[in-house]
Structure formats: structure tokens, C-alpha cells
Short mmCIF file of C-alpha atoms and ligand atoms in Angstrom, two decimals:
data_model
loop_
_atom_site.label_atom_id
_atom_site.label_comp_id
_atom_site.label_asym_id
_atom_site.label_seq_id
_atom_site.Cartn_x
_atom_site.Cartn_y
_atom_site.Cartn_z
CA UNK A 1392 180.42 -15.88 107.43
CA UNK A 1393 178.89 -18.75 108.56
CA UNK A 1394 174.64 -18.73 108.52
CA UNK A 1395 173.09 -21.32 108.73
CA UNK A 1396 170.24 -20.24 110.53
CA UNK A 1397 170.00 -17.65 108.22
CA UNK A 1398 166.13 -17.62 106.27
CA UNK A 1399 166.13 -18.83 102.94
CA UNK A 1400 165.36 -15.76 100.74
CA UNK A 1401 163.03 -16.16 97.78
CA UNK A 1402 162.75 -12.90 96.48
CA UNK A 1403 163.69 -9.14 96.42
CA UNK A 1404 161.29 -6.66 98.45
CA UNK A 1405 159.79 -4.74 95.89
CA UNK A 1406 161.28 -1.01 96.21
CA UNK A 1407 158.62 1.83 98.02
CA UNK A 1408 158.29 5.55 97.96
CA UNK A 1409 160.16 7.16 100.48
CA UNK A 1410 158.99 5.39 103.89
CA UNK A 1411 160.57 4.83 107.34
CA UNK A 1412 160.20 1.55 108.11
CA UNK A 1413 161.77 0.25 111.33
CA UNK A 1414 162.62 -3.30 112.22
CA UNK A 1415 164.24 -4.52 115.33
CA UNK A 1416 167.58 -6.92 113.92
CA UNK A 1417 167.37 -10.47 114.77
CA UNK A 1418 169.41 -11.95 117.60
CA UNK A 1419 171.41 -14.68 115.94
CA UNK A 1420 175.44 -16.24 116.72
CA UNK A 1421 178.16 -16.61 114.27
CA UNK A 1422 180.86 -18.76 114.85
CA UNK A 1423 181.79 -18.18 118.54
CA UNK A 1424 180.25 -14.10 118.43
CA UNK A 1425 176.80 -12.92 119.12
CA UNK A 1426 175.58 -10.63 116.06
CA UNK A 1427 172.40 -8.88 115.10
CA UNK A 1428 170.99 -9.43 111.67
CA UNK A 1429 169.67 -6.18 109.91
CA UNK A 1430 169.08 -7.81 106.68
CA UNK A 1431 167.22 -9.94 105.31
CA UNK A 1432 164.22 -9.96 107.35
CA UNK A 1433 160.75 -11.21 106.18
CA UNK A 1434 159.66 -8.10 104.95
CA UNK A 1435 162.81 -6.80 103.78
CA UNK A 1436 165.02 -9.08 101.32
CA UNK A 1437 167.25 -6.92 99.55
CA UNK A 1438 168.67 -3.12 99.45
CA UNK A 1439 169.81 -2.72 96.31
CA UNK A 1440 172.20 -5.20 96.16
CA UNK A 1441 172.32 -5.26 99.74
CA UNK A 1442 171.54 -9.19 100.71
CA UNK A 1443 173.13 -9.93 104.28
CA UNK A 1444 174.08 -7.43 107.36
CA UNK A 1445 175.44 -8.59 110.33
CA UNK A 1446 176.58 -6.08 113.18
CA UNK A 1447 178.74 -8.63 115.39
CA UNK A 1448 180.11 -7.78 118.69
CA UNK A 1449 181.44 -5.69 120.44
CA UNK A 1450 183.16 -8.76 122.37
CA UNK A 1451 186.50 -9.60 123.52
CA UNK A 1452 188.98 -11.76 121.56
CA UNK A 1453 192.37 -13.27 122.49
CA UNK A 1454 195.33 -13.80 120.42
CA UNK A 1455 194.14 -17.38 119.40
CA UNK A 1456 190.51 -16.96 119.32
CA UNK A 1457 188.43 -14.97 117.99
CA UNK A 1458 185.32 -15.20 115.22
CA UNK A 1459 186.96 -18.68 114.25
CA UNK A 1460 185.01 -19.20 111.09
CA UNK A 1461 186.91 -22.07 109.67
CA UNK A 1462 186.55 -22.35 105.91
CA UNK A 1463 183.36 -22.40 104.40
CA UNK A 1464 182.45 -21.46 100.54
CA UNK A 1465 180.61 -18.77 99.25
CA UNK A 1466 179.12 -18.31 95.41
CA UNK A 1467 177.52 -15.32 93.66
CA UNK A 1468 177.72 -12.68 96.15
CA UNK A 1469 180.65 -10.64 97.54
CA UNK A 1470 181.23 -10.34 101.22
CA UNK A 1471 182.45 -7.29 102.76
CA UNK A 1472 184.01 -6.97 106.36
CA UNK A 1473 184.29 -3.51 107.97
CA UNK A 1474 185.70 -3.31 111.49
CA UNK A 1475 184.57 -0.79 113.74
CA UNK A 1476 187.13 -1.98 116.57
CA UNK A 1477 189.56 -5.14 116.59
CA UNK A 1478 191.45 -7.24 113.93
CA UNK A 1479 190.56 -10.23 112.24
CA UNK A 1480 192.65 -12.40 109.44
CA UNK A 1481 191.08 -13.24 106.50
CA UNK A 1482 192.73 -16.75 104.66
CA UNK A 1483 191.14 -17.66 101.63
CA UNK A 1484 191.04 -19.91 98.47
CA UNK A 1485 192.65 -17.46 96.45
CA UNK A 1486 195.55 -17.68 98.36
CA UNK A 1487 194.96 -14.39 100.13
CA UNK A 1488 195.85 -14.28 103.82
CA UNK A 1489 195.25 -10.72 105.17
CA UNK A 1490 194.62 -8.86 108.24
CA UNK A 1491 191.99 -6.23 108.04
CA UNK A 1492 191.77 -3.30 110.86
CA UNK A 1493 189.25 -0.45 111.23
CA UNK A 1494 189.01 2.03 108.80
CA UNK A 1495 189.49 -1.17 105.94
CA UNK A 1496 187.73 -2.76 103.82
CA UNK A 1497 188.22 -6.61 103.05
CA UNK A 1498 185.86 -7.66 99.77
CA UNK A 1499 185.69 -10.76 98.53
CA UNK A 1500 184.24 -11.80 95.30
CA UNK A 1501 182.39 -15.56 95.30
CA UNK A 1502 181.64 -15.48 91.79
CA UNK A 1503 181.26 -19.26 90.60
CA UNK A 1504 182.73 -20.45 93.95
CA UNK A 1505 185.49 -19.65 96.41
CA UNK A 1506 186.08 -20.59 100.15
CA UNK A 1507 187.51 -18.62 103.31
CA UNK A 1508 187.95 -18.38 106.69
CA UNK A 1509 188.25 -15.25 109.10
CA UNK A 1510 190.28 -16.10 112.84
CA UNK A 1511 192.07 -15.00 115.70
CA UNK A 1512 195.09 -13.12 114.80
CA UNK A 1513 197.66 -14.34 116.65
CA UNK A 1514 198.64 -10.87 118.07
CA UNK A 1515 195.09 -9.17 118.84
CA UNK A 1516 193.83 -9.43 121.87
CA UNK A 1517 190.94 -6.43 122.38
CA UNK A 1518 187.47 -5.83 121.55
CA UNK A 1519 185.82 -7.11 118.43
CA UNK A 1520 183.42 -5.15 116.60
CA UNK A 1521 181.78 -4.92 113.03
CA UNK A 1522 180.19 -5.09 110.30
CA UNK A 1523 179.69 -8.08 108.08
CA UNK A 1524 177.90 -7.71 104.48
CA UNK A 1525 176.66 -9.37 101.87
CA UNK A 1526 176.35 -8.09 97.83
CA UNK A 1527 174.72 -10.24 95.41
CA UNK A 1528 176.56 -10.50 91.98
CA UNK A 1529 174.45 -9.57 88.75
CA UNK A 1530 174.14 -12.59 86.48
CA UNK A 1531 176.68 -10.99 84.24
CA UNK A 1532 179.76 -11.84 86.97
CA UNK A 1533 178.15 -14.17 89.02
CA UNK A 1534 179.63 -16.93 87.19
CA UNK A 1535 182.75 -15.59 86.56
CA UNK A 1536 185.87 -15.68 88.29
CA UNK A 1537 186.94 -15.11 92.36
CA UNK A 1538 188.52 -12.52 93.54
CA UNK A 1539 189.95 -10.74 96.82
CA UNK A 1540 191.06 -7.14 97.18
CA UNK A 1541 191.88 -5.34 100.36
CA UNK A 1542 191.43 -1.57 100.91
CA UNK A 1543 193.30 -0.02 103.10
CA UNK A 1544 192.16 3.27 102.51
CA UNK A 1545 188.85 4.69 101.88
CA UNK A 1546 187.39 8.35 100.93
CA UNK A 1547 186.30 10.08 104.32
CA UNK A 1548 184.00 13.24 104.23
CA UNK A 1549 182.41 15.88 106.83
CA UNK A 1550 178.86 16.54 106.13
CA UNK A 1551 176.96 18.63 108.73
CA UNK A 1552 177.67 16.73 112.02
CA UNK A 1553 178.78 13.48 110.00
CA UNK A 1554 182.04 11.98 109.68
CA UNK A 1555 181.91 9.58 106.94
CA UNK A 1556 183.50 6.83 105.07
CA UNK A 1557 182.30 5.95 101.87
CA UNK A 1558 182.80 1.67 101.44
CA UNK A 1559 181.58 1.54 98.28
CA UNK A 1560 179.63 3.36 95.59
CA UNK A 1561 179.81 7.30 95.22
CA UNK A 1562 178.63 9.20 97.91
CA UNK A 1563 178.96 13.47 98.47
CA UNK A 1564 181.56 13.68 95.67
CA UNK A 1565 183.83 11.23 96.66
CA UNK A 1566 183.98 7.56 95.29
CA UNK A 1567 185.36 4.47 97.19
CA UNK A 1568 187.71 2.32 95.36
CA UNK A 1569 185.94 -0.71 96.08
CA UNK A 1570 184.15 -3.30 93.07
CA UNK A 1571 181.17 -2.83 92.30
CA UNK A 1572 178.80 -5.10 89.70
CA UNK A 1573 175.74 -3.01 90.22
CA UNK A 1574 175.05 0.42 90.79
CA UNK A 1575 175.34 0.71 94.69
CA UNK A 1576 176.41 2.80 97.80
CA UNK A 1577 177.03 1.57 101.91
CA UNK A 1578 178.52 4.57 103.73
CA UNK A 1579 179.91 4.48 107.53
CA UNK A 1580 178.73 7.13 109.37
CA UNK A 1581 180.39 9.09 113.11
CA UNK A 1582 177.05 10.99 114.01
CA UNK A 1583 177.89 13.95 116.78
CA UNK A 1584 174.69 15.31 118.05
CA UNK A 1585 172.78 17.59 115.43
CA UNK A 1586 170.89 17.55 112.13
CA UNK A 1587 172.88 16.06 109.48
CA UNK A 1588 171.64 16.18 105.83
CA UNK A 1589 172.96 13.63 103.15
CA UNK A 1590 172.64 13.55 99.74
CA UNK A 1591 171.18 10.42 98.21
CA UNK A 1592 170.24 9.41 94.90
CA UNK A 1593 167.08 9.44 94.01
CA UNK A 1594 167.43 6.13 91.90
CA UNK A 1595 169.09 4.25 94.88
CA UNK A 1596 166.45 2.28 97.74
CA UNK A 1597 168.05 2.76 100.84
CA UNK A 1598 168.56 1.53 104.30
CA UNK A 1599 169.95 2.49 107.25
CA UNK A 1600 171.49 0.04 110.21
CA UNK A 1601 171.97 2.09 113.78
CA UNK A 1602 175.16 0.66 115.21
CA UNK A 1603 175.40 2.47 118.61
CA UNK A 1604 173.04 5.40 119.51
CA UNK A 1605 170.16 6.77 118.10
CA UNK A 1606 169.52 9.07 115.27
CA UNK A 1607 165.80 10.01 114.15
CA UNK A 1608 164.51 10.02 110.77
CA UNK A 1609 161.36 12.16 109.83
CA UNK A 1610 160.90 12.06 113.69
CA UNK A 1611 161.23 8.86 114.20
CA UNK A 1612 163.79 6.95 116.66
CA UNK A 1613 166.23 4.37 115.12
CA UNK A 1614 167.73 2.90 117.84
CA UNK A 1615 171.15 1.00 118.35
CA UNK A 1616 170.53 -2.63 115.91
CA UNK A 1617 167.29 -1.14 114.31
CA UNK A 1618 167.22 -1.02 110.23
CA UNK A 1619 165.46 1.72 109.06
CA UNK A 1620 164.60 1.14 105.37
CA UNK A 1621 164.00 4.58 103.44
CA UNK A 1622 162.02 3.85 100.19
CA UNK A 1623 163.38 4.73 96.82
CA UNK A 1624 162.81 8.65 95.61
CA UNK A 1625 164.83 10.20 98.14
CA UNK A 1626 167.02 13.45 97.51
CA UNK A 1627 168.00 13.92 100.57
CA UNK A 1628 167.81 11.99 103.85
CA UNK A 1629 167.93 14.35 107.65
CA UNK A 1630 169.10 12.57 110.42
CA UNK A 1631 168.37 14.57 113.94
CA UNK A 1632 170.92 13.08 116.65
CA UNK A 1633 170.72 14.03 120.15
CA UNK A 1634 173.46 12.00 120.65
CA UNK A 1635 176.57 10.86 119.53
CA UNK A 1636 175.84 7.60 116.90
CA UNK A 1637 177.26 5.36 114.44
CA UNK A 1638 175.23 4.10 111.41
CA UNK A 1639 175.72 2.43 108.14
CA UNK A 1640 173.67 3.29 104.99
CA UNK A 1641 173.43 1.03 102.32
CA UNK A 1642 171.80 1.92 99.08
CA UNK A 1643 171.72 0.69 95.48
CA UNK A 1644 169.53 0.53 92.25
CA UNK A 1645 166.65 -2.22 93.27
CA UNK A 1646 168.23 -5.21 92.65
CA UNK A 1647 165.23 -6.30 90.13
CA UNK A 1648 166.36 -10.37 90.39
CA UNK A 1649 164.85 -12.32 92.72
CA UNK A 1650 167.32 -13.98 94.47
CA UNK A 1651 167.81 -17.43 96.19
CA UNK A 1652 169.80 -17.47 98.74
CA UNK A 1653 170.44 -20.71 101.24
CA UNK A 1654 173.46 -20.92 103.53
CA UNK A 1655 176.29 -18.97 102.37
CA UNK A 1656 175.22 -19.31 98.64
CA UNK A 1657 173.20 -17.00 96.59
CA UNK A 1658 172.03 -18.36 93.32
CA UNK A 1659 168.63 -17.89 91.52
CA UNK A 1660 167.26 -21.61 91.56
CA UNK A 1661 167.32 -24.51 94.06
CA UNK A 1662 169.20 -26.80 90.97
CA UNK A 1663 172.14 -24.49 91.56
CA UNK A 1664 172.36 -24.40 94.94
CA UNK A 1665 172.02 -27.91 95.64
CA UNK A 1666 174.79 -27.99 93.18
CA UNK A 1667 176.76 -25.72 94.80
CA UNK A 1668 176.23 -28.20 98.37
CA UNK A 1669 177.13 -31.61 96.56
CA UNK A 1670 180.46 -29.52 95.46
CA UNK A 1671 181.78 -28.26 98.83
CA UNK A 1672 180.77 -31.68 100.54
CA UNK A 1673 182.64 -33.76 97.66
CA UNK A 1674 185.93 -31.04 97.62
CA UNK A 1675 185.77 -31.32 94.60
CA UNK A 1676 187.86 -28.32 93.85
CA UNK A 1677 185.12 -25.70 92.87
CA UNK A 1678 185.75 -24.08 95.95
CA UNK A 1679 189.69 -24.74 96.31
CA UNK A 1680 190.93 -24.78 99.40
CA UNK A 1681 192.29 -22.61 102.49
CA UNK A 1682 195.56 -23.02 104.25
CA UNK A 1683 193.91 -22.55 107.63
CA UNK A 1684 193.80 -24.83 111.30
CA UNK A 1685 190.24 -24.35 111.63
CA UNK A 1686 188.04 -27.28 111.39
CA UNK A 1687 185.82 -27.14 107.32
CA UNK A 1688 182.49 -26.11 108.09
CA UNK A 1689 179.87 -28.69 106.49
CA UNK A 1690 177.00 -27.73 104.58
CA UNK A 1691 173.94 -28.64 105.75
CA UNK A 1692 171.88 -30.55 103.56
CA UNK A 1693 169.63 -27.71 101.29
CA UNK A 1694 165.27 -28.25 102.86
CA UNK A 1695 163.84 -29.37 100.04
CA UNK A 1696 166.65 -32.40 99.50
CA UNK A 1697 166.08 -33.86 102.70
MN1 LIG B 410 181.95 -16.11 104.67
#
């Protein structure tokens, strides 16, 4: 995903006690699709690993457009794209050209450096709507090497009024088959009116992003593109729906890193990133390249170089 207006992100919220802090996501546009951006926010850098949220859509695509992202490169985070309705290809450096439908899960691992690009389908023409997210890589893989992996299927569970879908991590017994580099969870959740109760890990920070309706936590209303982030320490978390809603939680061990993150690279110093920029605008090869008809997006020259 494409963000450049995206805030430049310093540092890692340090983790709280259980809390319910709400936050109204920002209005932002990606490509040719208006999205809301849970995370990061000033106050709120990182969930666990957690670095980048969009909810994008619901809008209508045609068989030749779409989110037309041409390529752009990524490094030291892995993106994941979850589709609540619609189909978008994925074409990347690896070589991978896939489409991903709801239900899926594309992840794509940056490591050291690898491009993409995410279009029209050729043979989709609907609604578009989803989720695109952001992990950062510990230093121990963040270096090392690319990688793509589709998931086609994913570990579902009934809790209470919940039908879930666990993305990654561990979550009520069942464990997705997804990557992980650090200890993490990000759950979809089909809310029919009711109290639900989930059970959370008490080492995880958590946060939770209302797609469409509103659930309350502790008795407070988290409406449709509000983040609620929930504090470390929690058992359990009770959502109270009084009606039907669909939410994401994303949790993890506090990332503990400060991270830097500028464009579509997270690194830890400016050095690197700048690095990183000189690369993609030379094509020089760190970031390969993708067999797509979609324009290159250019990086924009890092702040403190200009
Ligand atoms: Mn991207």
C-alpha cells in the first residue's frame, strides 16, 4: 500500500493497564480508494507488532480498475490484506501473482526489500472492501529474505455471539497458519447482537478496529472506523452489541523497538531508510521488479534529506 501521507513514526506507544481508549481513524486515500487509518495515530504507534491499519472501502470496482497500486517497495514489515468483500490481484517481486478473495489471507514478507502491486482483476467487477495491515519484522528477520504466502483457508470459531476468523497468532484454541516473527494475534470478528466474551492473553496489548456497527466495551461505544486500544493485562475482553458488527482485534507482545517508519519502509534509523529511497529510485535491484502495467510509484524524497 501506498502512504505517503502516512506520519512518520518515531516510536512505540508504551503498553498501559487495561484502558479503553477510543480514537476516531483518520480520513486518508490510497491509490484511487478512500480508507480510514486506525493505526498509527499520534498517541498510538504500535499494537504489538501491529504498525499500519487501513479499513478501505466499501467502493465499487470494475474489471480494469480497481485499488491500482502500481509497484512500490516495502522493507522490514509484512503486509497483510484481508478482504471483507471483492477481489484484488496481488503481483509481486517474488514472482507471485495471486488473487486473494474474502475469507483469505495474502502476507507478504519485506524483509531486506521487495516490491508489489495490488489491481483490478480483470474479471471483478463488485464492491471493494477491506482490511490492509502492517507487521513490523523483529531485527532477527528483518534483514533477511522476502517472502509471499497465500492462505486460503483460515481457523474459524463461534464464541458467544462471535463468528471468528483467526488471521494470525492463536486465538480460543485454534491457531492460524499464517508467519509470525513475534508473538502476535489479529482476529476477524461477525458480531450478532449480544455479549460476547473473548479470551485474550494477558501478555498481549490489544486493539480493536470497528468495521461496521457498534460494539461497547466496559460501556463504552466503539463505533464503525473507531480503534479502541485495550491496555495490556487483559484476561478477558466483553463486547455488548446491540447490533449486528464486524471488528478486527489485533494483539501482540509490546513490540519493545522503537520503530521508524517513513513511506512504505519501516527501519529503525533515518541512515536506513534513506538508503532504502536512493535504492528504489536507482532500481537498483534491491527491490526486483514486478511484471505489472501500472505506472512505478516514486518515492518521495525522506524530510530530513530535502
Ligand atoms: Mn504495499
Amino acid at each position: 500500500m501506498d502512504t505517503a501521507d502516512a506520519p512518520i513514526v518515531d516510536a512505540a506507544g508504551a503498553p498501559e493497564a487495561p484502558c479503553v481508549e477510543i480514537g476516531e481513524s483518520r480520513e486518508s486515500r490510497v491509490g484511487a480508494v478512500p480508507v480510514r487509518r486506525a493505526l498509527p495515530r499520534r498517541e498510538r504507534r504500535t499494537v504489538g507488532p501491529w504498525c499500519f491499519a487501513d479499513h478501505m472501502g466499501p467502493v465499487r470496482v470494475t474489471e480494469q480498475h480497481g485499488l491500482d497500486i502500481g509497484p512500490h517497495p516495502h522493507t522490514g514489515l509484512h503486509t497483510a490484506t484481508w478482504l471483507i468483500d471483492g477481489e484484488v490481484l496481488h503481483r509481486d517481486s517474488l514472482g507471485s501473482e495471486q488473487l486473494i478473495a474474502p475469507g483469505q489471507l495474502n502476507l507478504m514478507t519485506a524483509g531486506r526489500g521487495v516490491s508489489h502491486s495490488e489491481e483490478a482483476t480483470g474479471s471483478y467487477r463488485g464492491t471493494l472492501h477491506g482490511v490492509q495491515l502492517w507487521v513490523a519484522q523483529p531485527d532477527e528477520t528483518r534483514f533477511g529474505e522476502p517472502a509471499f504466502a497465500h492462505h486460503p483457508m483460515l481457523p474459524r470459531l463461534e464464541i458467544d455471539e462471535s463468528t471468528l476468523t483467526v488471521l494470525a497468532g492463536a486465538f480460543g484454541g485454534v491457531t492460524s497458519p499464517a508467519r509470525q516473527d513475534s508473538p502476535m494475534v489479529g482476529v476477524d470478528g461477525v458480531i450478532r447482537p449480544g455479549i460476547s466474551v473473548w479470551p485474550l492473553r494477558t501478555d498481549f496489548e490489544h486493539g480493536l478496529v470497528v468495521l461496521s456497527g457498534e460494539v461497547a466495551v466496559e460501556g463504552r461505544p466503539v463505533r464503525s472506523d473507531r480503534f479502541a486500544y485495550l491496555g495490556i493485562g487483559r484476561s478477558e475482553l466483553v463486547l455488548d452489541a446491540v447490533e449486528p458488527a464486524r471488528v478486527l482485534l489485533l494483539g501482540g507482545v509490546p513490540f519493545g523497538q522503537p520503530i521508524l517508519r517513513w513511506w512504505n519502509f519501516v527501519a529503525r534509523s533515518r541512515q536506513e531508510i534513506t538508503g532504502a529511497y536512493e535504492q528504489w529510485r536507482a532500481r537498483d535491484g534491491r527491490f526486483g521488479e514486478v511484471p505489472s502495467d501500472l505506472d512505478r510509484i516514486p518515492a518521495p524524497p525522506p524530510p530530513w534529506s530535502r
